[in-house]
mmCIF file with all atom_site columns, C-alpha atoms in Angstrom:
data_model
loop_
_atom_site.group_PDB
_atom_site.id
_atom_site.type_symbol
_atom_site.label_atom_id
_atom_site.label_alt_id
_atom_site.label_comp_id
_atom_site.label_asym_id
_atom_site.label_entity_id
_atom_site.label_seq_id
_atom_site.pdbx_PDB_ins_code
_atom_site.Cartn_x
_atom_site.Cartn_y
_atom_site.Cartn_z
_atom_site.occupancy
_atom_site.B_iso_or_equiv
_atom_site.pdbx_formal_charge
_atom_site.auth_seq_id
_atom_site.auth_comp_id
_atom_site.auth_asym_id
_atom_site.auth_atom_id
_atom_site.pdbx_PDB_model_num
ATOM 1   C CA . UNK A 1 1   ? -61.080 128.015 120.363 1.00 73.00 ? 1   UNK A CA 1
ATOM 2   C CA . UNK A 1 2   ? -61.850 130.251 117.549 1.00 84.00 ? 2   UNK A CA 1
ATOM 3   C CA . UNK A 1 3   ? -63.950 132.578 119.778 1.00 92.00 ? 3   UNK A CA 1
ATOM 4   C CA . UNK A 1 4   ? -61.446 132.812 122.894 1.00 92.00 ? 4   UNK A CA 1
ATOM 5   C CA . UNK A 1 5   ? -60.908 137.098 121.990 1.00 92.00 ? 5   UNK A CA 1
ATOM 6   C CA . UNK A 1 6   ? -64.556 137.446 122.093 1.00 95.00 ? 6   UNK A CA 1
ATOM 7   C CA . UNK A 1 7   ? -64.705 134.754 125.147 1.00 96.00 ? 7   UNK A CA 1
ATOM 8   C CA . UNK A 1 8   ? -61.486 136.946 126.932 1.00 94.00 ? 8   UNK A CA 1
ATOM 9   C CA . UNK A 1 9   ? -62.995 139.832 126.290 1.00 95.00 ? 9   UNK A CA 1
ATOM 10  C CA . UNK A 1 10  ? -66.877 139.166 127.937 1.00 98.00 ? 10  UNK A CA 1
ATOM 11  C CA . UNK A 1 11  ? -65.044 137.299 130.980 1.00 96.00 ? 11  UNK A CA 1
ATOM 12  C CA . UNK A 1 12  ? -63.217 140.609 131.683 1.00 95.00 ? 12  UNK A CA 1
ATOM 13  C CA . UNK A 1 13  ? -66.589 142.462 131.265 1.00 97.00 ? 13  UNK A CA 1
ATOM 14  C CA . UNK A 1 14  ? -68.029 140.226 133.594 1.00 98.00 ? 14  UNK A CA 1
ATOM 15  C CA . UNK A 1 15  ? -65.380 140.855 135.883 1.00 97.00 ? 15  UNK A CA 1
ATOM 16  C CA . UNK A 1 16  ? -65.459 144.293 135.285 1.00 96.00 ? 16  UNK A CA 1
ATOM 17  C CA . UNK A 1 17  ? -69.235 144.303 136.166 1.00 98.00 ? 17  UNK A CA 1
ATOM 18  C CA . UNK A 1 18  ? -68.418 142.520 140.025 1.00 97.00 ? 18  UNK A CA 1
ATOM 19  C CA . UNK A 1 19  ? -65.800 144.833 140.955 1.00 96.00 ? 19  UNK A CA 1
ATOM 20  C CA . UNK A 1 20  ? -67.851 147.687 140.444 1.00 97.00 ? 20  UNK A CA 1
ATOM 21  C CA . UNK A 1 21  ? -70.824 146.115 142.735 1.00 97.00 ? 21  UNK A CA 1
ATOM 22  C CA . UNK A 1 22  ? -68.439 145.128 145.163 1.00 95.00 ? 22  UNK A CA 1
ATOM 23  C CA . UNK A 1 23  ? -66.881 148.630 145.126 1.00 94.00 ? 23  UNK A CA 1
ATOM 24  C CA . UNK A 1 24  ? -70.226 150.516 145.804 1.00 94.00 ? 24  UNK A CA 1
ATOM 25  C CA . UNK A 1 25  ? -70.911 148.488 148.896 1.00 93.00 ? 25  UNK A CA 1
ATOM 26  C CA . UNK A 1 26  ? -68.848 150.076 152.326 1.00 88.00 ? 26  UNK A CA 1
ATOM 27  C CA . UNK A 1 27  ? -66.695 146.995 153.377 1.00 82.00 ? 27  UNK A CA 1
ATOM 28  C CA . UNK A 1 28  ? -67.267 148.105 156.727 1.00 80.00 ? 28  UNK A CA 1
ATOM 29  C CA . UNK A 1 29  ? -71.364 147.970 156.839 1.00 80.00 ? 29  UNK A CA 1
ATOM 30  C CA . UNK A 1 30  ? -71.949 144.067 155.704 1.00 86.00 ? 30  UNK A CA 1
ATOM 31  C CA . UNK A 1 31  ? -74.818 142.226 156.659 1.00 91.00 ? 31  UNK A CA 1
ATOM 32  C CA . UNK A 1 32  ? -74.513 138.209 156.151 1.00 92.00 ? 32  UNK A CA 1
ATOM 33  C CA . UNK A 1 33  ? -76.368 135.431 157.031 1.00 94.00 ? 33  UNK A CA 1
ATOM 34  C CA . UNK A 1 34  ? -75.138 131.508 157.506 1.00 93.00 ? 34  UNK A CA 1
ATOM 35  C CA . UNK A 1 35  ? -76.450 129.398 154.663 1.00 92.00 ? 35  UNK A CA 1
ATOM 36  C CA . UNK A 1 36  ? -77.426 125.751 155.556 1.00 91.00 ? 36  UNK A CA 1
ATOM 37  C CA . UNK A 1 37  ? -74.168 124.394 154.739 1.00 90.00 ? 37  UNK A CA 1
ATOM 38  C CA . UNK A 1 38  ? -72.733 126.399 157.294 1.00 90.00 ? 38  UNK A CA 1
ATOM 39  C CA . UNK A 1 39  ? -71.220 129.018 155.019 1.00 90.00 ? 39  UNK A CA 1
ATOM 40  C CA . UNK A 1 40  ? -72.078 133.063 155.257 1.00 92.00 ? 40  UNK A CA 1
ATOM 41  C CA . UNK A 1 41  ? -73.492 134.788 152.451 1.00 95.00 ? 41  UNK A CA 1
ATOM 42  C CA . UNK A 1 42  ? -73.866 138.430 151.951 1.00 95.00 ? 42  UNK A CA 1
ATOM 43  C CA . UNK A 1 43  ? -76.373 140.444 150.214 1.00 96.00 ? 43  UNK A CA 1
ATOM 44  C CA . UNK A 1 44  ? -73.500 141.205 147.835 1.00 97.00 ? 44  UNK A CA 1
ATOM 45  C CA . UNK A 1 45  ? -73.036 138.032 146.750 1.00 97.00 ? 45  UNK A CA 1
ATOM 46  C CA . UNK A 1 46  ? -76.408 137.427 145.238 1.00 97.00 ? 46  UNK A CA 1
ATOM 47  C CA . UNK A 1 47  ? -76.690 140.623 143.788 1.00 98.00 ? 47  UNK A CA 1
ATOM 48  C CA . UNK A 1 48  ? -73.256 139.802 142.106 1.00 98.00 ? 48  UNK A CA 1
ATOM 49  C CA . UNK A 1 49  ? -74.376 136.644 141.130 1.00 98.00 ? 49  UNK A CA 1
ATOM 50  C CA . UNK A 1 50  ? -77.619 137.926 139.637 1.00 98.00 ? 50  UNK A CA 1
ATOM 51  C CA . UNK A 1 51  ? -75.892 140.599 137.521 1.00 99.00 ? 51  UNK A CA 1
ATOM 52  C CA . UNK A 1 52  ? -73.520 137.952 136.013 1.00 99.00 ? 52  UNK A CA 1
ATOM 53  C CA . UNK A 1 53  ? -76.222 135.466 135.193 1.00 98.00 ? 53  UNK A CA 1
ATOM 54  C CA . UNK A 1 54  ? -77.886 138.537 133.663 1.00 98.00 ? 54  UNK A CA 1
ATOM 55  C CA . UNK A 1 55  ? -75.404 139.344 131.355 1.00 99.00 ? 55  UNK A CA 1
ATOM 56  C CA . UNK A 1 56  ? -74.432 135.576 130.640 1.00 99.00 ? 56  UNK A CA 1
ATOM 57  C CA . UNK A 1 57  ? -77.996 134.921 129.596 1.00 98.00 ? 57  UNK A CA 1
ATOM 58  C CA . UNK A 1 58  ? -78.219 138.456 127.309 1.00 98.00 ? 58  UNK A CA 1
ATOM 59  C CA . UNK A 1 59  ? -74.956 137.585 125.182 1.00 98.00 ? 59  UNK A CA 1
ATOM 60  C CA . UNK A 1 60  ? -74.677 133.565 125.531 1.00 98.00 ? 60  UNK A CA 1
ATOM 61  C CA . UNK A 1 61  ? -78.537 132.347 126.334 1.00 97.00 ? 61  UNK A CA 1
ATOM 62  C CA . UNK A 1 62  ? -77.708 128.683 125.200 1.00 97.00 ? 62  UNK A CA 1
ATOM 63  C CA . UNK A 1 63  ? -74.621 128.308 127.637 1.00 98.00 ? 63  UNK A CA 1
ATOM 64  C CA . UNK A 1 64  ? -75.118 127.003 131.394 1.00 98.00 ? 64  UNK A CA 1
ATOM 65  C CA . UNK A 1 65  ? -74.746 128.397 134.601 1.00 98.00 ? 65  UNK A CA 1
ATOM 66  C CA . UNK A 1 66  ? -73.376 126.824 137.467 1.00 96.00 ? 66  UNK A CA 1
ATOM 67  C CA . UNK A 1 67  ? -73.254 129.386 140.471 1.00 95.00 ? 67  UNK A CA 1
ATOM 68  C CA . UNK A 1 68  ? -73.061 129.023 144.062 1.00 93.00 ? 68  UNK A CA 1
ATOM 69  C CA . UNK A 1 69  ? -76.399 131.399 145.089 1.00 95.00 ? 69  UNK A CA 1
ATOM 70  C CA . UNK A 1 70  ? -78.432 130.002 142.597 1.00 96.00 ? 70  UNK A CA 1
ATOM 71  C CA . UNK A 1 71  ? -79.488 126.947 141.326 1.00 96.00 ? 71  UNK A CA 1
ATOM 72  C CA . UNK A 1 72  ? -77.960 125.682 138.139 1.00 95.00 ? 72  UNK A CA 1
ATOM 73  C CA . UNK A 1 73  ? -79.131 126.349 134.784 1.00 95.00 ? 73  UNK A CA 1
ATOM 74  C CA . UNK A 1 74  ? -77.933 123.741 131.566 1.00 96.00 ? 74  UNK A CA 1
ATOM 75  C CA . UNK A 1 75  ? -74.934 122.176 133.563 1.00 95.00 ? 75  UNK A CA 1
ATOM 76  C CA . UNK A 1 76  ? -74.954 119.930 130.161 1.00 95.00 ? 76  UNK A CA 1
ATOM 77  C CA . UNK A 1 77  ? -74.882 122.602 127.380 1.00 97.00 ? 77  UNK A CA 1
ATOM 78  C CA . UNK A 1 78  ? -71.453 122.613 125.317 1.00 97.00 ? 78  UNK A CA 1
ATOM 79  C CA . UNK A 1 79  ? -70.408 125.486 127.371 1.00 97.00 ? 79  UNK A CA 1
ATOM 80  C CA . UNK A 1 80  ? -70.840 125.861 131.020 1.00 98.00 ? 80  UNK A CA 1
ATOM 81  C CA . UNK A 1 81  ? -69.786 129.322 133.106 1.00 98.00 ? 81  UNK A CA 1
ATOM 82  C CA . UNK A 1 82  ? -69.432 128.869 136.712 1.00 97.00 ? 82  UNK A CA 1
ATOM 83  C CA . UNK A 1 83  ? -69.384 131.430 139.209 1.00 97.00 ? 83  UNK A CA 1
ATOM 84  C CA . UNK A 1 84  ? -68.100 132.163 143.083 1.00 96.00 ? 84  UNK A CA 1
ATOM 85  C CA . UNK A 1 85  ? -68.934 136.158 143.216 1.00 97.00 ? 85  UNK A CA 1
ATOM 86  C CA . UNK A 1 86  ? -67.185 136.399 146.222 1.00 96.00 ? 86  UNK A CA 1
ATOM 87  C CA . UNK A 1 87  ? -64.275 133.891 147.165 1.00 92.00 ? 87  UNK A CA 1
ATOM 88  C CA . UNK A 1 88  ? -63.366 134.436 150.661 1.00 90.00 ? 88  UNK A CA 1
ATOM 89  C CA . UNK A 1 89  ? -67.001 135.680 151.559 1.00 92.00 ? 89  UNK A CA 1
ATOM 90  C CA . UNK A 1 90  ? -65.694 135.483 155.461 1.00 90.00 ? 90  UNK A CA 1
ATOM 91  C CA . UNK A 1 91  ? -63.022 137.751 154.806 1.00 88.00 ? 91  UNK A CA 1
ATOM 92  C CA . UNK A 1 92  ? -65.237 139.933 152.939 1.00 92.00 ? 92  UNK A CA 1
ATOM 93  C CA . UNK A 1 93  ? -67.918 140.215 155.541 1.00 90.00 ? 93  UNK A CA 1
ATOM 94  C CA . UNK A 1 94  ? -65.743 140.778 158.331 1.00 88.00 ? 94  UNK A CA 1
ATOM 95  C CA . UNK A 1 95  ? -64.138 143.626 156.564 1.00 87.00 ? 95  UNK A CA 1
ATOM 96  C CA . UNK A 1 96  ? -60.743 141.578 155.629 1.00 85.00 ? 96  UNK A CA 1
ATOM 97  C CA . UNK A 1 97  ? -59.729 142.885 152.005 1.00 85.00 ? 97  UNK A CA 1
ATOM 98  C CA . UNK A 1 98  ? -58.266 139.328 150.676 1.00 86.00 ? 98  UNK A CA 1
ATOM 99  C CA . UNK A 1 99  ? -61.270 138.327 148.715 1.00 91.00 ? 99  UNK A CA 1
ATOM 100 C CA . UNK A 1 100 ? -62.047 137.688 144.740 1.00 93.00 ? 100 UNK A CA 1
ATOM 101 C CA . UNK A 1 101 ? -64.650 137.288 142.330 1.00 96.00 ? 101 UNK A CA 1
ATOM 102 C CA . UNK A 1 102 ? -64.105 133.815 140.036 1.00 95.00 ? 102 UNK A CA 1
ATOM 103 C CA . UNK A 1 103 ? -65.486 133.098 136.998 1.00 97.00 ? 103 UNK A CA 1
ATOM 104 C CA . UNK A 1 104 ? -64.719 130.237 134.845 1.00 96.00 ? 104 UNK A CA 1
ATOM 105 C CA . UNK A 1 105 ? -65.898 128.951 131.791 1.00 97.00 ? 105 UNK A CA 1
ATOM 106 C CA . UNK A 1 106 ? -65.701 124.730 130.813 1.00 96.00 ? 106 UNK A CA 1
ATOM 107 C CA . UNK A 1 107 ? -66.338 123.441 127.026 1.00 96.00 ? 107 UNK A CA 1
ATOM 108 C CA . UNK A 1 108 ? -67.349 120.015 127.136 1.00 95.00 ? 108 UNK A CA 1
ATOM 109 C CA . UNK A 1 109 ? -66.905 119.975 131.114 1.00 93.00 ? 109 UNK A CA 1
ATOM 110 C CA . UNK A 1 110 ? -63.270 120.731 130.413 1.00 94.00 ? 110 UNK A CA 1
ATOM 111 C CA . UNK A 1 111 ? -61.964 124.537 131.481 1.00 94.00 ? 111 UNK A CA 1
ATOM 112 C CA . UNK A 1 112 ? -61.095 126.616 129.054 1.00 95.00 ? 112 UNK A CA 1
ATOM 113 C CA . UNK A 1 113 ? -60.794 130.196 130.747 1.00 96.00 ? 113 UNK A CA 1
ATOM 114 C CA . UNK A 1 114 ? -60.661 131.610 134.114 1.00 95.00 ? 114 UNK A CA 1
ATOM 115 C CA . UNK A 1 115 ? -60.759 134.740 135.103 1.00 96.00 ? 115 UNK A CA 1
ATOM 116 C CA . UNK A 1 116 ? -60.168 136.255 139.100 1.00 94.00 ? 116 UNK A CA 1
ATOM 117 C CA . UNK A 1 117 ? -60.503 139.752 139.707 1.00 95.00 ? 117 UNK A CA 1
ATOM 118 C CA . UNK A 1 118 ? -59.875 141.397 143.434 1.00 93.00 ? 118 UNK A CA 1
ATOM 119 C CA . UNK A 1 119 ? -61.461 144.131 143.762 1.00 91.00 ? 119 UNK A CA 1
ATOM 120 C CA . UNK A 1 120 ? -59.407 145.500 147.559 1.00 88.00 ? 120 UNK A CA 1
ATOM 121 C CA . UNK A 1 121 ? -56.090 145.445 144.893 1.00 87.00 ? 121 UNK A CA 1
ATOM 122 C CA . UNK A 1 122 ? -57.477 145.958 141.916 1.00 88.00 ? 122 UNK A CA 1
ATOM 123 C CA . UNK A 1 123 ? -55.393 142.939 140.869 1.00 87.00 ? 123 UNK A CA 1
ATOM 124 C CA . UNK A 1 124 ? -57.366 140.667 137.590 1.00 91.00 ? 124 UNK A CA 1
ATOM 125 C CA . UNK A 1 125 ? -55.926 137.164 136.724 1.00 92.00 ? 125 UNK A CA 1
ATOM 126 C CA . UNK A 1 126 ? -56.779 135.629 133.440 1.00 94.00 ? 126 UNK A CA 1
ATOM 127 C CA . UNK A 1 127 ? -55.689 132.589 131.342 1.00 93.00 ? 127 UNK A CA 1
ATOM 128 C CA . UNK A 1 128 ? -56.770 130.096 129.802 1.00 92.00 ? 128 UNK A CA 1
ATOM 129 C CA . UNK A 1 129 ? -56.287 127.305 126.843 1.00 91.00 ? 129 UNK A CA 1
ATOM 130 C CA . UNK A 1 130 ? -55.984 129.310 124.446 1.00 86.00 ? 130 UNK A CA 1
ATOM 131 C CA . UNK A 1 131 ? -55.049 132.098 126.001 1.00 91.00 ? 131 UNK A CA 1
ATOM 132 C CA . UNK A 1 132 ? -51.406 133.262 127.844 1.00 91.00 ? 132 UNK A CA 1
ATOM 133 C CA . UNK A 1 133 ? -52.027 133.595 131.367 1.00 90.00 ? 133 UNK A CA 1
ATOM 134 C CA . UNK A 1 134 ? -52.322 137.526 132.485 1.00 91.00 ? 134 UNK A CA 1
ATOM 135 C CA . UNK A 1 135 ? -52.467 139.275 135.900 1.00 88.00 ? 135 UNK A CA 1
ATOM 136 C CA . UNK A 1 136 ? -52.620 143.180 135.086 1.00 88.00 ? 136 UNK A CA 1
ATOM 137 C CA . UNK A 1 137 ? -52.503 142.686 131.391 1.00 87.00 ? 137 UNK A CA 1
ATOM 138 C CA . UNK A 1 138 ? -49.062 141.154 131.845 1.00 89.00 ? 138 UNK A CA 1
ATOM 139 C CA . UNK A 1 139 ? -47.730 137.817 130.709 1.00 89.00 ? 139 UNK A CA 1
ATOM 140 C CA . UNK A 1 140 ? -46.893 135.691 133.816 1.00 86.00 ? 140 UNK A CA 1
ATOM 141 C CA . UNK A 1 141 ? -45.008 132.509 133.579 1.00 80.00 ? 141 UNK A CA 1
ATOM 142 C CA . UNK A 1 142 ? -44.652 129.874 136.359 1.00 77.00 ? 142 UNK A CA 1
ATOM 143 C CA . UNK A 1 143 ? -41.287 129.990 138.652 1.00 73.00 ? 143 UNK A CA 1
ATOM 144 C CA . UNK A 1 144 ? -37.752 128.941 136.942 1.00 78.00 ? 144 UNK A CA 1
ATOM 145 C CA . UNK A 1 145 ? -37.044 126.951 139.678 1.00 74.00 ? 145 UNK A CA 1
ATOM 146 C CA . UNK A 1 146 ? -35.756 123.301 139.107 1.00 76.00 ? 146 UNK A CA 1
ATOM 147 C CA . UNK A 1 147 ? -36.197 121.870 142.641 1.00 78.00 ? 147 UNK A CA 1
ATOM 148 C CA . UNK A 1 148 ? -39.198 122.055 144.922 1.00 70.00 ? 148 UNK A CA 1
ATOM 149 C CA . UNK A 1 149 ? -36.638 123.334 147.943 1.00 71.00 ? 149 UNK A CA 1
ATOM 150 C CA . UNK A 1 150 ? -36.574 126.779 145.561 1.00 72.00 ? 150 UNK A CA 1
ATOM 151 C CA . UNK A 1 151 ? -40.231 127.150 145.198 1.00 71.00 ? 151 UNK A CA 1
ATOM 152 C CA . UNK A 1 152 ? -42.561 128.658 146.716 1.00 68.00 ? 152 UNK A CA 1
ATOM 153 C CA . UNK A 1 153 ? -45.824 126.490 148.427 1.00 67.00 ? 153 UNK A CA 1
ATOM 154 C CA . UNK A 1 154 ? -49.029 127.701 148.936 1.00 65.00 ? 154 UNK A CA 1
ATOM 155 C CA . UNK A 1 155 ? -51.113 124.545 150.201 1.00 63.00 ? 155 UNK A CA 1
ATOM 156 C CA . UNK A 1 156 ? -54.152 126.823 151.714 1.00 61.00 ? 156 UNK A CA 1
ATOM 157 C CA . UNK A 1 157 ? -56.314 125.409 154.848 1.00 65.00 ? 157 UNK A CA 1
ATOM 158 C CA . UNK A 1 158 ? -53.859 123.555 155.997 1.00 63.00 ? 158 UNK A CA 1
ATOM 159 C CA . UNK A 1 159 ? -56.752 122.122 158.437 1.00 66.00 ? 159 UNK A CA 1
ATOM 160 C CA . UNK A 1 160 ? -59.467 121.725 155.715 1.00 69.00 ? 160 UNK A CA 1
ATOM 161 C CA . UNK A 1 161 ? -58.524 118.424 154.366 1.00 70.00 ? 161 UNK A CA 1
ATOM 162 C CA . UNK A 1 162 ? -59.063 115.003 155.806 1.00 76.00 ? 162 UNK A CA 1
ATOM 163 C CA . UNK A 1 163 ? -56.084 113.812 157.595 1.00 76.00 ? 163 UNK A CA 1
ATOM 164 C CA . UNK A 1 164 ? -54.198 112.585 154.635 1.00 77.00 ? 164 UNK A CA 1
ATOM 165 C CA . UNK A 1 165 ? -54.620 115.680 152.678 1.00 71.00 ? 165 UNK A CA 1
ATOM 166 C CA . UNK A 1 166 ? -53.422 117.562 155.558 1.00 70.00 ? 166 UNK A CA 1
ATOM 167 C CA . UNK A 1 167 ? -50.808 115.061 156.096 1.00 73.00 ? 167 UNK A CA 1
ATOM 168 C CA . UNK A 1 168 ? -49.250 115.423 151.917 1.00 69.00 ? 168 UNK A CA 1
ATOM 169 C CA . UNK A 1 169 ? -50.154 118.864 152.097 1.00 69.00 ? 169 UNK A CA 1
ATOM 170 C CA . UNK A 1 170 ? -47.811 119.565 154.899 1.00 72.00 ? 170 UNK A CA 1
ATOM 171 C CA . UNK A 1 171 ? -45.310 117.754 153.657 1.00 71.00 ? 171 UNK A CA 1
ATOM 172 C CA . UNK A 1 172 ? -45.176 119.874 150.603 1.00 68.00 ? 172 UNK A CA 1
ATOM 173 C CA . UNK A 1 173 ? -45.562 122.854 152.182 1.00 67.00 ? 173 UNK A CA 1
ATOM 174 C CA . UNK A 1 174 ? -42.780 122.292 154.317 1.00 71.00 ? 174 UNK A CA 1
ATOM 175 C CA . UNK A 1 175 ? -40.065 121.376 151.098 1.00 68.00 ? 175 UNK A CA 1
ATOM 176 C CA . UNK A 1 176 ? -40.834 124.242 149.960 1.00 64.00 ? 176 UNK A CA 1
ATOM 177 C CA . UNK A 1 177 ? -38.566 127.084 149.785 1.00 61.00 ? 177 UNK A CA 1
ATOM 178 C CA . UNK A 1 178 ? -41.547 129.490 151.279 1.00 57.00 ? 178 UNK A CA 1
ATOM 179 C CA . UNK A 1 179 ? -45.081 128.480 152.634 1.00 56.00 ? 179 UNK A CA 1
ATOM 180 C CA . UNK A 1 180 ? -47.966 130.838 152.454 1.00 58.00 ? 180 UNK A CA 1
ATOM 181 C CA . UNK A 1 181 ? -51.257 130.217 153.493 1.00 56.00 ? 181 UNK A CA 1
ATOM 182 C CA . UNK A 1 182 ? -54.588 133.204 153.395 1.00 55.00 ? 182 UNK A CA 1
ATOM 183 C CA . UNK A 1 183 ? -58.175 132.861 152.178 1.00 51.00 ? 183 UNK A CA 1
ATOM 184 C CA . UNK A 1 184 ? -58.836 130.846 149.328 1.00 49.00 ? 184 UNK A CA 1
ATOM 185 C CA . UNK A 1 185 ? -59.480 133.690 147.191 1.00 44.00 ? 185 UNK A CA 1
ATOM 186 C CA . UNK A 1 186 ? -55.740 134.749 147.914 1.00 53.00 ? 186 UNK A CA 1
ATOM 187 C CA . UNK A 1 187 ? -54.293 131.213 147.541 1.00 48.00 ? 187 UNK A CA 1
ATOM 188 C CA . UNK A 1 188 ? -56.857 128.614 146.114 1.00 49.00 ? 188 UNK A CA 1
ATOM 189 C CA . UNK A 1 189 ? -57.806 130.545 142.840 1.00 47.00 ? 189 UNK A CA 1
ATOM 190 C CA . UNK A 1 190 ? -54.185 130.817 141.598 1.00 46.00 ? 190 UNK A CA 1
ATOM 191 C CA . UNK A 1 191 ? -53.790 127.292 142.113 1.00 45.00 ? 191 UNK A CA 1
ATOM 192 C CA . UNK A 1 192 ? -57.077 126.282 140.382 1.00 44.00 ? 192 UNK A CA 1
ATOM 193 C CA . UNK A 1 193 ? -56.611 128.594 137.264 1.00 42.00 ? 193 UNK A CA 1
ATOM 194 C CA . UNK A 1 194 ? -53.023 126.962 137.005 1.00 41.00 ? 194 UNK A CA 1
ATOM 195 C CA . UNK A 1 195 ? -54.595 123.241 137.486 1.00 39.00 ? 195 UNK A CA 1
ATOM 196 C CA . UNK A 1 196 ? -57.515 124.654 134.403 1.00 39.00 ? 196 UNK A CA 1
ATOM 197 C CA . UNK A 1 197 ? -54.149 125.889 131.840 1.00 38.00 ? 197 UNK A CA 1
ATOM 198 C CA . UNK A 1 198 ? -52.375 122.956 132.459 1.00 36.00 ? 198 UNK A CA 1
ATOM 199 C CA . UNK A 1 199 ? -55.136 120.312 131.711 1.00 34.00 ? 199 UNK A CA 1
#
């Protein structure tokens, strides 16, 4: 993509632009409510969610917006953002710092660029297509390992799945050299933005 520096460089704003929300809300004082499919959602989501979709539609009006607060907007314009402003919202509202903001962006319903930022660690991930993946500013490059038995596993919910999911999933996890499971903002997102370079 001939635009990915410009692209890089409005994902990280965006990113930018959800830490700081989250940051000026106490951790310890969050109100949710349970959404119809059974998941909670804070105030702090939506207000996240609004801000991005604010600045999306000020710099890219003719790109989509598929977010998880709001309905969609253009889900079949060239280039598609989607949004989670807070991964690991029941983490987040029960004052558990493992939680992330995700933000992708799909050309063509393909990913090109991902970006997670968590704002407890400070700790932003970015990569993309055409673009090295980064946590910290800093190159990162997948494990040298050869066999599975040396790598490390992180299959999430292990009880999320249906039963054959659960079944492979365990199975993995266990011929691996380490197993970690957390929230999927801890877990999930690395394993997604790896799945979007790799495609």
């Amino acid at each position: 993509m001939k635009d990915i520096d410009a692209l890089v460089e409005f994902s990280v704003e965006l990113a930018d632009l959800s830490r700081s929300i989250i940051r000026s809300h106490s951790i310890l004082d969050v109100n949710y409510e349970i959404k119809d499919d059974g998941s909670p959602v804070t105030p702090v989501d939506r207000e996240i969610e609004k801000s991005l979709r604010d600045r999306i539609d000020a710099r890219y009006p003719y790109h989509g917006i598929l977010g998880e607060e709001f309905p969609s907007r253009d889900t079949t314009a060239e280039r598609v953002w989607v949004i989670d402003p807070i991964d690991g919202t029941k983490q987040y509202a029960t004052g558990i710092p493992v939680y992330g903001t995700l933000i992708g962006l799909a050309e063509e319903g393909q990913f090109v660029l991902g970006v997670m930022d968590f704002p407890a660690t400070g700790d932003p991930w970015i990569g993309g297509r055409d673009y090295p993946t980064c946590w910290n500013s800093r190159p990162v490059t997948t494990a040298q390992c050869i066999d599975l038995c040396g790598a490390t596993v992180a299959p999430g919910d292990p009880n999320r799945g249906s039963a054959e999911e659960n079944f492979g999933s365990s199975k993995l996890a266990d011929a691996g050299s380490f197993r970690v499971y957390g929230p999927a903002a801890t877990v999930s997102p690395w394993l997604h933005l790896a799945s979007w370079i790799l495609r």
